[in-house]
mmCIF file of C-alpha atoms in Angstrom:
data_model
loop_
_atom_site.group_PDB
_atom_site.id
_atom_site.type_symbol
_atom_site.label_atom_id
_atom_site.label_comp_id
_atom_site.label_asym_id
_atom_site.label_seq_id
_atom_site.Cartn_x
_atom_site.Cartn_y
_atom_site.Cartn_z
ATOM 1 C CA MET A 1 129.818 -43.011 137.956
ATOM 2 C CA GLU A 2 131.274 -39.518 137.704
ATOM 3 C CA LYS A 3 128.699 -36.735 137.552
ATOM 4 C CA PHE A 4 128.846 -34.025 134.903
ATOM 5 C CA PRO A 5 126.714 -30.886 135.093
ATOM 6 C CA ALA A 6 124.447 -30.225 132.143
ATOM 7 C CA SER A 7 121.383 -28.326 131.106
ATOM 8 C CA VAL A 8 118.835 -29.950 128.809
ATOM 9 C CA ALA A 9 115.556 -28.695 127.339
ATOM 10 C CA ILE A 10 112.825 -30.913 125.926
ATOM 11 C CA GLN A 11 109.676 -30.265 123.945
ATOM 12 C CA VAL A 12 107.366 -33.273 123.719
ATOM 13 C CA LEU A 13 104.849 -33.003 120.892
ATOM 14 C CA PRO A 14 102.187 -35.706 121.143
ATOM 15 C CA HIS A 15 100.474 -36.618 117.887
ATOM 16 C CA VAL A 16 96.853 -36.250 118.933
ATOM 17 C CA ASP A 17 93.821 -34.488 117.464
ATOM 18 C CA THR A 18 93.131 -31.581 119.786
ATOM 19 C CA ASP A 19 95.084 -28.966 121.709
ATOM 20 C CA GLU A 20 93.271 -30.102 124.858
ATOM 21 C CA GLU A 21 94.768 -33.550 124.423
ATOM 22 C CA VAL A 22 98.221 -32.063 123.746
ATOM 23 C CA VAL A 23 97.999 -30.052 126.963
ATOM 24 C CA ARG A 24 96.750 -33.022 128.978
ATOM 25 C CA ILE A 25 99.595 -35.261 127.810
ATOM 26 C CA VAL A 26 102.287 -32.583 128.187
ATOM 27 C CA ASP A 27 101.018 -31.945 131.733
ATOM 28 C CA GLU A 28 101.598 -35.624 132.493
ATOM 29 C CA VAL A 29 105.130 -35.409 131.118
ATOM 30 C CA ILE A 30 105.839 -32.338 133.255
ATOM 31 C CA ALA A 31 104.370 -34.111 136.304
ATOM 32 C CA TYR A 32 106.835 -36.928 135.635
ATOM 33 C CA ILE A 33 109.734 -34.462 135.365
ATOM 34 C CA LYS A 34 108.665 -32.879 138.649
ATOM 35 C CA SER A 35 108.555 -36.325 140.279
ATOM 36 C CA THR A 36 112.228 -36.927 139.443
ATOM 37 C CA GLY A 37 113.345 -34.133 141.765
ATOM 38 C CA VAL A 38 115.646 -32.401 139.271
ATOM 39 C CA ASN A 39 115.548 -28.638 138.961
ATOM 40 C CA TYR A 40 113.314 -27.677 136.026
ATOM 41 C CA TYR A 41 111.681 -24.683 134.382
ATOM 42 C CA VAL A 42 108.538 -24.826 132.247
ATOM 43 C CA GLY A 43 108.496 -22.573 129.195
ATOM 44 C CA PRO A 44 105.926 -22.182 126.419
ATOM 45 C CA PHE A 45 107.526 -24.692 124.042
ATOM 46 C CA GLU A 46 110.024 -26.594 126.124
ATOM 47 C CA THR A 47 110.879 -27.518 129.696
ATOM 48 C CA THR A 48 114.485 -27.057 130.805
ATOM 49 C CA LEU A 49 116.164 -29.420 133.273
ATOM 50 C CA GLU A 50 119.498 -29.007 135.021
ATOM 51 C CA GLY A 51 121.629 -31.488 136.903
ATOM 52 C CA ASP A 52 123.739 -34.546 136.223
ATOM 53 C CA TYR A 53 124.074 -35.309 132.520
ATOM 54 C CA GLU A 54 123.409 -39.052 132.823
ATOM 55 C CA GLU A 55 120.299 -38.478 134.931
ATOM 56 C CA LEU A 56 118.946 -35.806 132.587
ATOM 57 C CA MET A 57 119.409 -37.993 129.508
ATOM 58 C CA GLU A 58 117.573 -40.835 131.247
ATOM 59 C CA ILE A 59 114.673 -38.466 132.022
ATOM 60 C CA VAL A 60 114.650 -37.210 128.430
ATOM 61 C CA LYS A 61 114.383 -40.818 127.229
ATOM 62 C CA GLN A 62 111.563 -41.645 129.652
ATOM 63 C CA CYS A 63 109.468 -38.613 128.633
ATOM 64 C CA GLN A 64 108.488 -40.305 125.387
ATOM 65 C CA TYR A 65 107.310 -43.448 127.212
ATOM 66 C CA ILE A 66 105.281 -41.256 129.580
ATOM 67 C CA ALA A 67 103.615 -39.495 126.648
ATOM 68 C CA VAL A 68 102.721 -42.798 124.989
ATOM 69 C CA LYS A 69 101.330 -44.230 128.228
ATOM 70 C CA ALA A 70 99.284 -41.041 128.622
ATOM 71 C CA GLY A 71 97.515 -41.903 125.424
ATOM 72 C CA CYS A 72 99.237 -40.860 122.211
ATOM 73 C CA PRO A 73 100.462 -43.484 119.755
ATOM 74 C CA GLN A 74 103.164 -41.256 118.275
ATOM 75 C CA VAL A 75 105.452 -38.592 119.721
ATOM 76 C CA ALA A 76 107.892 -36.094 118.263
ATOM 77 C CA ALA A 77 110.389 -34.566 120.671
ATOM 78 C CA TYR A 78 112.931 -31.771 120.331
ATOM 79 C CA VAL A 79 115.874 -31.710 122.720
ATOM 80 C CA LYS A 80 118.630 -29.170 123.352
ATOM 81 C CA ILE A 81 121.707 -30.221 125.302
ATOM 82 C CA SER A 82 124.313 -27.961 126.871
ATOM 83 C CA PHE A 83 127.205 -30.079 128.135
ATOM 84 C CA LYS A 84 130.368 -28.789 129.785
ATOM 85 C CA PRO A 85 131.858 -31.604 131.864
ATOM 86 C CA GLU A 86 134.419 -29.448 133.676
ATOM 87 C CA GLY A 87 131.538 -27.422 135.098
ATOM 88 C CA GLY A 88 130.233 -23.940 134.572
ATOM 89 C CA VAL A 89 127.167 -24.496 132.430
ATOM 90 C CA LEU A 90 125.028 -21.384 132.857
ATOM 91 C CA THR A 91 122.211 -22.168 135.285
ATOM 92 C CA ILE A 92 118.517 -21.611 134.677
ATOM 93 C CA ALA A 93 118.583 -18.950 137.411
ATOM 94 C CA GLN A 94 121.531 -17.148 135.799
ATOM 95 C CA LYS A 95 119.672 -17.081 132.511
ATOM 96 C CA VAL A 96 116.118 -16.076 133.438
ATOM 97 C CA THR A 97 115.933 -14.517 136.906
ATOM 98 C CA LYS A 98 116.619 -11.009 135.653
ATOM 99 C CA TYR A 99 113.733 -11.294 133.185
ATOM 100 C CA HIS A 100 110.969 -12.525 135.510
ATOM 101 C CA MET B 1 113.871 -55.470 126.885
ATOM 102 C CA GLU B 2 111.233 -54.847 124.262
ATOM 103 C CA LYS B 3 112.434 -52.999 121.182
ATOM 104 C CA PHE B 4 110.610 -49.977 119.811
ATOM 105 C CA PRO B 5 111.386 -48.529 116.394
ATOM 106 C CA ALA B 6 112.414 -44.886 116.319
ATOM 107 C CA SER B 7 114.177 -42.325 114.214
ATOM 108 C CA VAL B 8 116.449 -39.772 115.849
ATOM 109 C CA ALA B 9 118.507 -36.906 114.422
ATOM 110 C CA ILE B 10 121.408 -35.221 116.211
ATOM 111 C CA GLN B 11 123.458 -32.121 115.543
ATOM 112 C CA VAL B 12 126.576 -31.867 117.706
ATOM 113 C CA LEU B 13 127.976 -28.346 117.869
ATOM 114 C CA PRO B 14 131.413 -28.294 119.509
ATOM 115 C CA HIS B 15 132.404 -24.994 121.085
ATOM 116 C CA VAL B 16 135.790 -24.483 119.412
ATOM 117 C CA ASP B 17 137.443 -21.595 117.618
ATOM 118 C CA THR B 18 137.587 -22.618 113.982
ATOM 119 C CA ASP B 19 135.370 -24.363 111.438
ATOM 120 C CA GLU B 20 138.243 -26.781 110.800
ATOM 121 C CA GLU B 21 138.068 -27.887 114.421
ATOM 122 C CA VAL B 22 134.276 -28.166 114.254
ATOM 123 C CA VAL B 23 134.564 -30.416 111.197
ATOM 124 C CA ARG B 24 137.322 -32.547 112.763
ATOM 125 C CA ILE B 25 135.301 -33.159 115.930
ATOM 126 C CA VAL B 26 132.015 -33.772 114.113
ATOM 127 C CA ASP B 27 133.824 -36.280 111.896
ATOM 128 C CA GLU B 28 134.874 -38.154 115.034
ATOM 129 C CA VAL B 29 131.285 -38.194 116.272
ATOM 130 C CA ILE B 30 130.083 -39.535 112.922
ATOM 131 C CA ALA B 31 132.831 -42.180 112.972
ATOM 132 C CA TYR B 32 131.511 -43.246 116.365
ATOM 133 C CA ILE B 33 127.936 -43.420 115.035
ATOM 134 C CA LYS B 34 129.163 -45.528 112.117
ATOM 135 C CA SER B 35 130.963 -47.846 114.547
ATOM 136 C CA THR B 36 127.695 -48.633 116.343
ATOM 137 C CA GLY B 37 126.280 -50.364 113.291
ATOM 138 C CA VAL B 38 122.927 -48.531 113.264
ATOM 139 C CA ASN B 39 121.534 -47.230 110.014
ATOM 140 C CA TYR B 40 122.419 -43.547 109.676
ATOM 141 C CA TYR B 41 122.313 -40.674 107.212
ATOM 142 C CA VAL B 42 124.619 -37.644 107.315
ATOM 143 C CA GLY B 43 123.023 -34.309 106.435
ATOM 144 C CA PRO B 44 124.432 -30.783 106.452
ATOM 145 C CA PHE B 45 123.317 -29.929 110.002
ATOM 146 C CA GLU B 46 122.345 -33.224 111.570
ATOM 147 C CA THR B 47 122.855 -36.955 111.282
ATOM 148 C CA THR B 48 119.761 -39.161 111.385
ATOM 149 C CA LEU B 49 119.798 -42.613 112.993
ATOM 150 C CA GLU B 50 117.131 -45.290 112.850
ATOM 151 C CA GLY B 51 116.629 -48.413 114.909
ATOM 152 C CA ASP B 52 115.707 -49.395 118.441
ATOM 153 C CA TYR B 53 114.726 -46.417 120.587
ATOM 154 C CA GLU B 54 116.790 -47.442 123.628
ATOM 155 C CA GLU B 55 119.894 -48.014 121.517
ATOM 156 C CA LEU B 56 119.491 -44.719 119.672
ATOM 157 C CA MET B 57 119.090 -42.722 122.882
ATOM 158 C CA GLU B 58 122.239 -44.353 124.278
ATOM 159 C CA ILE B 59 124.140 -43.345 121.130
ATOM 160 C CA VAL B 60 122.766 -39.801 121.349
ATOM 161 C CA LYS B 61 124.029 -39.588 124.924
ATOM 162 C CA GLN B 62 127.471 -40.920 124.029
ATOM 163 C CA CYS B 63 127.952 -38.440 121.172
ATOM 164 C CA GLN B 64 128.612 -35.623 123.642
ATOM 165 C CA TYR B 65 131.303 -37.653 125.445
ATOM 166 C CA ILE B 66 132.915 -38.422 122.080
ATOM 167 C CA ALA B 67 132.989 -34.725 121.179
ATOM 168 C CA VAL B 68 134.572 -33.796 124.506
ATOM 169 C CA LYS B 69 137.187 -36.553 124.197
ATOM 170 C CA ALA B 70 137.933 -35.290 120.698
ATOM 171 C CA GLY B 71 138.995 -32.004 122.186
ATOM 172 C CA CYS B 72 136.241 -29.527 122.916
ATOM 173 C CA PRO B 73 135.468 -28.482 126.490
ATOM 174 C CA GLN B 74 131.851 -27.575 125.769
ATOM 175 C CA VAL B 75 129.205 -29.006 123.445
ATOM 176 C CA ALA B 76 125.728 -27.952 122.403
ATOM 177 C CA ALA B 77 123.546 -30.610 120.791
ATOM 178 C CA TYR B 78 120.155 -30.516 119.105
ATOM 179 C CA VAL B 79 118.149 -33.718 118.924
ATOM 180 C CA LYS B 80 114.918 -34.634 117.149
ATOM 181 C CA ILE B 81 113.068 -37.787 118.153
ATOM 182 C CA SER B 82 110.312 -39.552 116.236
ATOM 183 C CA PHE B 83 108.875 -42.308 118.403
ATOM 184 C CA LYS B 84 106.003 -44.607 117.451
ATOM 185 C CA PRO B 85 106.254 -47.733 119.578
ATOM 186 C CA GLU B 86 103.651 -49.736 117.645
ATOM 187 C CA GLY B 87 105.836 -49.405 114.556
ATOM 188 C CA GLY B 88 105.566 -47.511 111.316
ATOM 189 C CA VAL B 89 107.953 -44.616 111.817
ATOM 190 C CA LEU B 90 108.809 -43.374 108.331
ATOM 191 C CA THR B 91 112.230 -44.712 107.371
ATOM 192 C CA ILE B 92 115.158 -42.647 106.137
ATOM 193 C CA ALA B 93 114.813 -44.393 102.775
ATOM 194 C CA GLN B 94 111.097 -43.566 102.535
ATOM 195 C CA LYS B 95 111.895 -39.953 103.215
ATOM 196 C CA VAL B 96 114.910 -39.178 101.072
ATOM 197 C CA THR B 97 115.401 -41.785 98.327
ATOM 198 C CA LYS B 98 113.158 -39.986 95.840
ATOM 199 C CA TYR B 99 115.206 -36.793 96.275
ATOM 200 C CA HIS B 100 118.725 -38.157 95.782
ATOM 201 C CA MET C 1 120.414 -4.645 99.646
ATOM 202 C CA GLU C 2 123.683 -6.227 100.647
ATOM 203 C CA LYS C 3 123.795 -10.003 100.424
ATOM 204 C CA PHE C 4 125.007 -12.148 103.294
ATOM 205 C CA PRO C 5 125.736 -15.853 102.890
ATOM 206 C CA ALA C 6 123.850 -18.196 105.171
ATOM 207 C CA SER C 7 122.772 -21.781 105.553
ATOM 208 C CA VAL C 8 119.319 -22.576 106.892
ATOM 209 C CA ALA C 9 117.546 -25.875 107.576
ATOM 210 C CA ILE C 10 113.798 -26.293 107.958
ATOM 211 C CA GLN C 11 111.559 -29.123 109.089
ATOM 212 C CA VAL C 12 107.879 -28.537 108.367
ATOM 213 C CA LEU C 13 105.599 -30.759 110.435
ATOM 214 C CA PRO C 14 101.989 -30.562 109.213
ATOM 215 C CA HIS C 15 99.335 -31.426 111.776
ATOM 216 C CA VAL C 16 97.392 -34.052 109.842
ATOM 217 C CA ASP C 17 96.146 -37.536 110.642
ATOM 218 C CA THR C 18 98.259 -39.855 108.559
ATOM 219 C CA ASP C 19 101.885 -40.229 107.512
ATOM 220 C CA GLU C 20 100.703 -40.308 103.892
ATOM 221 C CA GLU C 21 99.264 -36.826 104.328
ATOM 222 C CA VAL C 22 102.456 -35.623 106.048
ATOM 223 C CA VAL C 23 104.525 -36.890 103.131
ATOM 224 C CA ARG C 24 102.185 -35.368 100.533
ATOM 225 C CA ILE C 25 102.299 -31.936 102.177
ATOM 226 C CA VAL C 26 106.046 -31.997 102.815
ATOM 227 C CA ASP C 27 106.559 -32.945 99.154
ATOM 228 C CA GLU C 28 104.659 -29.798 98.179
ATOM 229 C CA VAL C 29 106.858 -27.695 100.454
ATOM 230 C CA ILE C 30 109.990 -29.224 98.936
ATOM 231 C CA ALA C 31 108.605 -28.599 95.435
ATOM 232 C CA TYR C 32 108.196 -24.950 96.425
ATOM 233 C CA ILE C 33 111.774 -24.798 97.729
ATOM 234 C CA LYS C 34 112.999 -26.324 94.464
ATOM 235 C CA SER C 35 111.013 -23.718 92.500
ATOM 236 C CA THR C 36 112.895 -20.876 94.211
ATOM 237 C CA GLY C 37 116.170 -21.887 92.585
ATOM 238 C CA VAL C 38 118.260 -21.872 95.765
ATOM 239 C CA ASN C 39 120.660 -24.698 96.447
ATOM 240 C CA TYR C 40 119.005 -27.220 98.758
ATOM 241 C CA TYR C 41 119.483 -30.672 100.227
ATOM 242 C CA VAL C 42 116.674 -32.939 101.412
ATOM 243 C CA GLY C 43 117.381 -34.922 104.571
ATOM 244 C CA PRO C 44 115.151 -37.253 106.597
ATOM 245 C CA PHE C 45 113.903 -34.609 109.030
ATOM 246 C CA GLU C 46 114.866 -31.297 107.495
ATOM 247 C CA THR C 47 115.769 -29.663 104.202
ATOM 248 C CA THR C 48 118.850 -27.433 104.139
ATOM 249 C CA LEU C 49 119.046 -24.312 101.974
ATOM 250 C CA GLU C 50 122.067 -22.147 101.220
ATOM 251 C CA GLY C 51 122.334 -18.701 99.732
ATOM 252 C CA ASP C 52 121.521 -15.118 100.608
ATOM 253 C CA TYR C 53 120.242 -14.735 104.176
ATOM 254 C CA GLU C 54 117.317 -12.444 103.300
ATOM 255 C CA GLU C 55 116.151 -14.748 100.510
ATOM 256 C CA LEU C 56 116.412 -17.855 102.692
ATOM 257 C CA MET C 57 114.425 -16.295 105.524
ATOM 258 C CA GLU C 58 111.699 -15.290 103.054
ATOM 259 C CA ILE C 59 111.536 -18.895 101.802
ATOM 260 C CA VAL C 60 111.418 -20.214 105.368
ATOM 261 C CA LYS C 61 108.466 -17.919 106.061
ATOM 262 C CA GLN C 62 106.621 -18.980 102.909
ATOM 263 C CA CYS C 63 106.993 -22.702 103.659
ATOM 264 C CA GLN C 64 104.280 -22.498 106.313
ATOM 265 C CA TYR C 65 101.844 -20.818 103.910
ATOM 266 C CA ILE C 66 102.563 -23.543 101.349
ATOM 267 C CA ALA C 67 101.848 -26.259 103.906
ATOM 268 C CA VAL C 68 98.553 -24.652 104.904
ATOM 269 C CA LYS C 69 97.496 -24.218 101.265
ATOM 270 C CA ALA C 70 98.361 -27.866 100.691
ATOM 271 C CA GLY C 71 95.713 -28.794 103.186
ATOM 272 C CA CYS C 72 96.740 -28.725 106.842
ATOM 273 C CA PRO C 73 95.154 -26.250 109.229
ATOM 274 C CA GLN C 74 98.119 -26.182 111.619
ATOM 275 C CA VAL C 75 101.874 -26.407 111.117
ATOM 276 C CA ALA C 76 104.845 -26.710 113.424
ATOM 277 C CA ALA C 77 108.247 -25.863 111.953
ATOM 278 C CA TYR C 78 111.793 -26.189 113.257
ATOM 279 C CA VAL C 79 114.466 -23.982 111.754
ATOM 280 C CA LYS C 80 118.251 -23.878 112.153
ATOM 281 C CA ILE C 81 120.158 -20.824 110.993
ATOM 282 C CA SER C 82 123.890 -20.507 110.428
ATOM 283 C CA PHE C 83 124.757 -16.877 109.759
ATOM 284 C CA LYS C 84 128.235 -15.480 109.148
ATOM 285 C CA PRO C 85 127.896 -12.211 107.275
ATOM 286 C CA GLU C 86 131.600 -11.843 106.448
ATOM 287 C CA GLY C 87 131.377 -15.111 104.541
ATOM 288 C CA GLY C 88 132.729 -18.567 105.057
ATOM 289 C CA VAL C 89 129.676 -20.497 106.244
ATOM 290 C CA LEU C 90 130.462 -24.147 105.604
ATOM 291 C CA THR C 91 128.661 -25.233 102.443
ATOM 292 C CA ILE C 92 126.355 -28.215 102.100
ATOM 293 C CA ALA C 93 128.933 -29.798 99.787
ATOM 294 C CA GLN C 94 131.748 -29.274 102.293
ATOM 295 C CA LYS C 95 129.643 -30.961 104.957
ATOM 296 C CA VAL C 96 128.135 -33.987 103.241
ATOM 297 C CA THR C 97 129.987 -34.874 100.040
ATOM 298 C CA LYS C 98 132.522 -37.093 101.789
ATOM 299 C CA TYR C 99 129.698 -39.119 103.355
ATOM 300 C CA HIS C 100 127.598 -39.849 100.275
ATOM 301 C CA MET D 1 98.050 -7.647 104.694
ATOM 302 C CA GLU D 2 95.983 -10.189 106.558
ATOM 303 C CA LYS D 3 97.228 -11.033 110.032
ATOM 304 C CA PHE D 4 97.676 -14.610 111.195
ATOM 305 C CA PRO D 5 98.292 -15.513 114.826
ATOM 306 C CA ALA D 6 101.431 -17.468 115.554
ATOM 307 C CA SER D 7 103.827 -18.360 118.314
ATOM 308 C CA VAL D 8 107.546 -18.493 117.621
ATOM 309 C CA ALA D 9 110.530 -19.313 119.832
ATOM 310 C CA ILE D 10 114.133 -18.365 119.082
ATOM 311 C CA GLN D 11 117.473 -19.303 120.594
ATOM 312 C CA VAL D 12 120.341 -17.136 119.370
ATOM 313 C CA LEU D 13 123.730 -18.717 119.971
ATOM 314 C CA PRO D 14 126.556 -16.237 119.331
ATOM 315 C CA HIS D 15 129.901 -17.767 118.444
ATOM 316 C CA VAL D 16 132.116 -16.028 121.003
ATOM 317 C CA ASP D 17 134.730 -17.192 123.475
ATOM 318 C CA THR D 18 133.166 -16.740 126.885
ATOM 319 C CA ASP D 19 129.796 -17.259 128.558
ATOM 320 C CA GLU D 20 129.930 -13.617 129.669
ATOM 321 C CA GLU D 21 130.029 -12.550 126.033
ATOM 322 C CA VAL D 22 127.195 -14.944 125.149
ATOM 323 C CA VAL D 23 125.055 -13.450 127.916
ATOM 324 C CA ARG D 24 125.902 -9.867 126.919
ATOM 325 C CA ILE D 25 124.955 -10.455 123.287
ATOM 326 C CA VAL D 26 121.793 -12.441 124.076
ATOM 327 C CA ASP D 27 120.739 -9.617 126.416
ATOM 328 C CA GLU D 28 121.025 -7.209 123.488
ATOM 329 C CA VAL D 29 118.878 -9.488 121.337
ATOM 330 C CA ILE D 30 116.247 -9.697 124.083
ATOM 331 C CA ALA D 31 116.340 -5.900 124.472
ATOM 332 C CA TYR D 32 115.616 -5.662 120.753
ATOM 333 C CA ILE D 33 112.695 -8.119 121.067
ATOM 334 C CA LYS D 34 111.319 -6.069 123.956
ATOM 335 C CA SER D 35 111.618 -2.888 121.857
ATOM 336 C CA THR D 36 109.336 -4.351 119.180
ATOM 337 C CA GLY D 37 106.374 -4.398 121.542
ATOM 338 C CA VAL D 38 105.322 -8.004 120.872
ATOM 339 C CA ASN D 39 104.401 -10.245 123.764
ATOM 340 C CA TYR D 40 107.421 -12.363 124.708
ATOM 341 C CA TYR D 41 108.642 -14.770 127.356
ATOM 342 C CA VAL D 42 112.313 -15.378 128.191
ATOM 343 C CA GLY D 43 113.249 -18.980 128.981
ATOM 344 C CA PRO D 44 116.626 -20.574 129.713
ATOM 345 C CA PHE D 45 117.377 -21.570 126.111
ATOM 346 C CA GLU D 46 114.903 -19.690 123.998
ATOM 347 C CA THR D 47 112.632 -16.659 124.003
ATOM 348 C CA THR D 48 109.048 -17.158 122.843
ATOM 349 C CA LEU D 49 107.145 -14.466 120.934
ATOM 350 C CA GLU D 50 103.459 -14.354 120.072
ATOM 351 C CA GLY D 51 101.553 -12.199 117.645
ATOM 352 C CA ASP D 52 101.187 -11.723 113.912
ATOM 353 C CA TYR D 53 103.120 -14.321 111.907
ATOM 354 C CA GLU D 54 104.637 -11.849 109.430
ATOM 355 C CA GLU D 55 105.813 -9.548 112.214
ATOM 356 C CA LEU D 56 107.284 -12.413 114.236
ATOM 357 C CA MET D 57 109.221 -13.780 111.261
ATOM 358 C CA GLU D 58 110.643 -10.305 110.590
ATOM 359 C CA ILE D 59 111.789 -10.085 114.216
ATOM 360 C CA VAL D 60 113.316 -13.575 114.026
ATOM 361 C CA LYS D 61 115.269 -12.481 110.956
ATOM 362 C CA GLN D 62 116.476 -9.264 112.593
ATOM 363 C CA CYS D 63 117.737 -11.056 115.728
ATOM 364 C CA GLN D 64 120.761 -12.370 113.842
ATOM 365 C CA TYR D 65 121.702 -8.879 112.620
ATOM 366 C CA ILE D 66 121.379 -7.584 116.179
ATOM 367 C CA ALA D 67 123.700 -10.318 117.455
ATOM 368 C CA VAL D 68 126.305 -9.551 114.796
ATOM 369 C CA LYS D 69 126.140 -5.818 115.491
ATOM 370 C CA ALA D 70 126.562 -6.601 119.183
ATOM 371 C CA GLY D 71 129.922 -8.088 118.393
ATOM 372 C CA CYS D 72 129.925 -11.696 117.222
ATOM 373 C CA PRO D 73 131.057 -12.584 113.719
ATOM 374 C CA GLN D 74 129.022 -15.771 113.540
ATOM 375 C CA VAL D 75 125.610 -16.797 114.897
ATOM 376 C CA ALA D 76 123.678 -20.021 115.080
ATOM 377 C CA ALA D 77 119.960 -19.760 115.759
ATOM 378 C CA TYR D 78 117.257 -22.317 116.483
ATOM 379 C CA VAL D 79 113.661 -21.383 115.784
ATOM 380 C CA LYS D 80 110.359 -23.117 116.527
ATOM 381 C CA ILE D 81 107.212 -21.986 114.741
ATOM 382 C CA SER D 82 103.619 -22.776 115.647
ATOM 383 C CA PHE D 83 101.326 -21.536 112.894
ATOM 384 C CA LYS D 84 97.538 -21.914 112.790
ATOM 385 C CA PRO D 85 96.152 -19.235 110.485
ATOM 386 C CA GLU D 86 92.498 -19.773 111.437
ATOM 387 C CA GLY D 87 93.390 -18.866 115.007
ATOM 388 C CA GLY D 88 93.636 -20.772 118.228
ATOM 389 C CA VAL D 89 97.384 -21.197 118.709
ATOM 390 C CA LEU D 90 97.877 -21.881 122.410
ATOM 391 C CA THR D 91 99.053 -18.689 124.089
ATOM 392 C CA ILE D 92 102.130 -18.315 126.265
ATOM 393 C CA ALA D 93 99.821 -17.637 129.215
ATOM 394 C CA GLN D 94 97.779 -20.772 128.556
ATOM 395 C CA LYS D 95 100.968 -22.805 128.495
ATOM 396 C CA VAL D 96 102.981 -21.528 131.441
ATOM 397 C CA THR D 97 100.812 -19.594 133.920
ATOM 398 C CA LYS D 98 99.856 -22.686 135.903
ATOM 399 C CA TYR D 99 103.512 -23.555 136.369
ATOM 400 C CA HIS D 100 104.873 -20.235 137.627
#
């Protein structure tokens, strides 16, 4: 299948009682993202991924299963997609390096 | 594959010059959503879909290809996911019927 | 102060235990929005407002106070802003009438 | 006026032709945020601010004026709000330090 470059950000918001539980579950989701090998960047509300569009959308879909398996019965997620199939999506490095 | 009920909203924002072009491309995306047969609801910024989580995430992914085929080289999309695999996600009808 | 036309959508997500409580609190937020007199449209995830930018942003800010007063100690909110000060933001009617 | 701690993230998306122009305008918005003195964190899609809720919502509102003054006739913005008036909103540092 042809590969198309994209950049995608996801916030997973587990429906649990305490902030400690939110952090624990989000950490598991980020550990999963790390395990996929895609380039990613953790921010305060959302984690940004960059790479092949099909692969990123599969990861985005799996994040909700990971959160449920980690112990929350209900998840809300907020996703931003930047898709430019001919190439040239701004990279994470182009966007943030000058600020950190 | 097991089916899990979900509700998903998507805003597709084509990067084109005029509002007329935005509307034309978004109309094509909504026509695609309609063609899938899932229950959907068109709002001013986003269209909400409800049904099986796997099917909805596939549709969400395809929307960006539809927008590009309709004539825009670059797309931004904003997606909200409500996922509750044991069932009981609030339906579109439960949420909006009393207001319309 | 000069008035600038805008369109703004807000989802208020109260951090409470049950869907019944979510619905009750969101209904109070929507009742507040209705009381302001601006044109609005209730969708499954978010409510869209249109009118003067300054007025809309004040309403958006107040929504979180309303939710807290209605009984939730913590609120997440997701806001979309479409701002075009020279005029010509697509109206709610232009966007949804053909679909309903 | 009483102060309430909050955390807010904003993505400003200027409607201009090129990525270079997007970056130039977003840089001006971030320079404005920096000039306010609030604590902030620049991510690939959005910048997160933390501090007093009223002050943050004023800054969020001003960002769109800054973008227009910087040269784009039309702006879309996407805002996330985390509001917990009794205190205890997770800080930026609590969320990202372990990952960077």
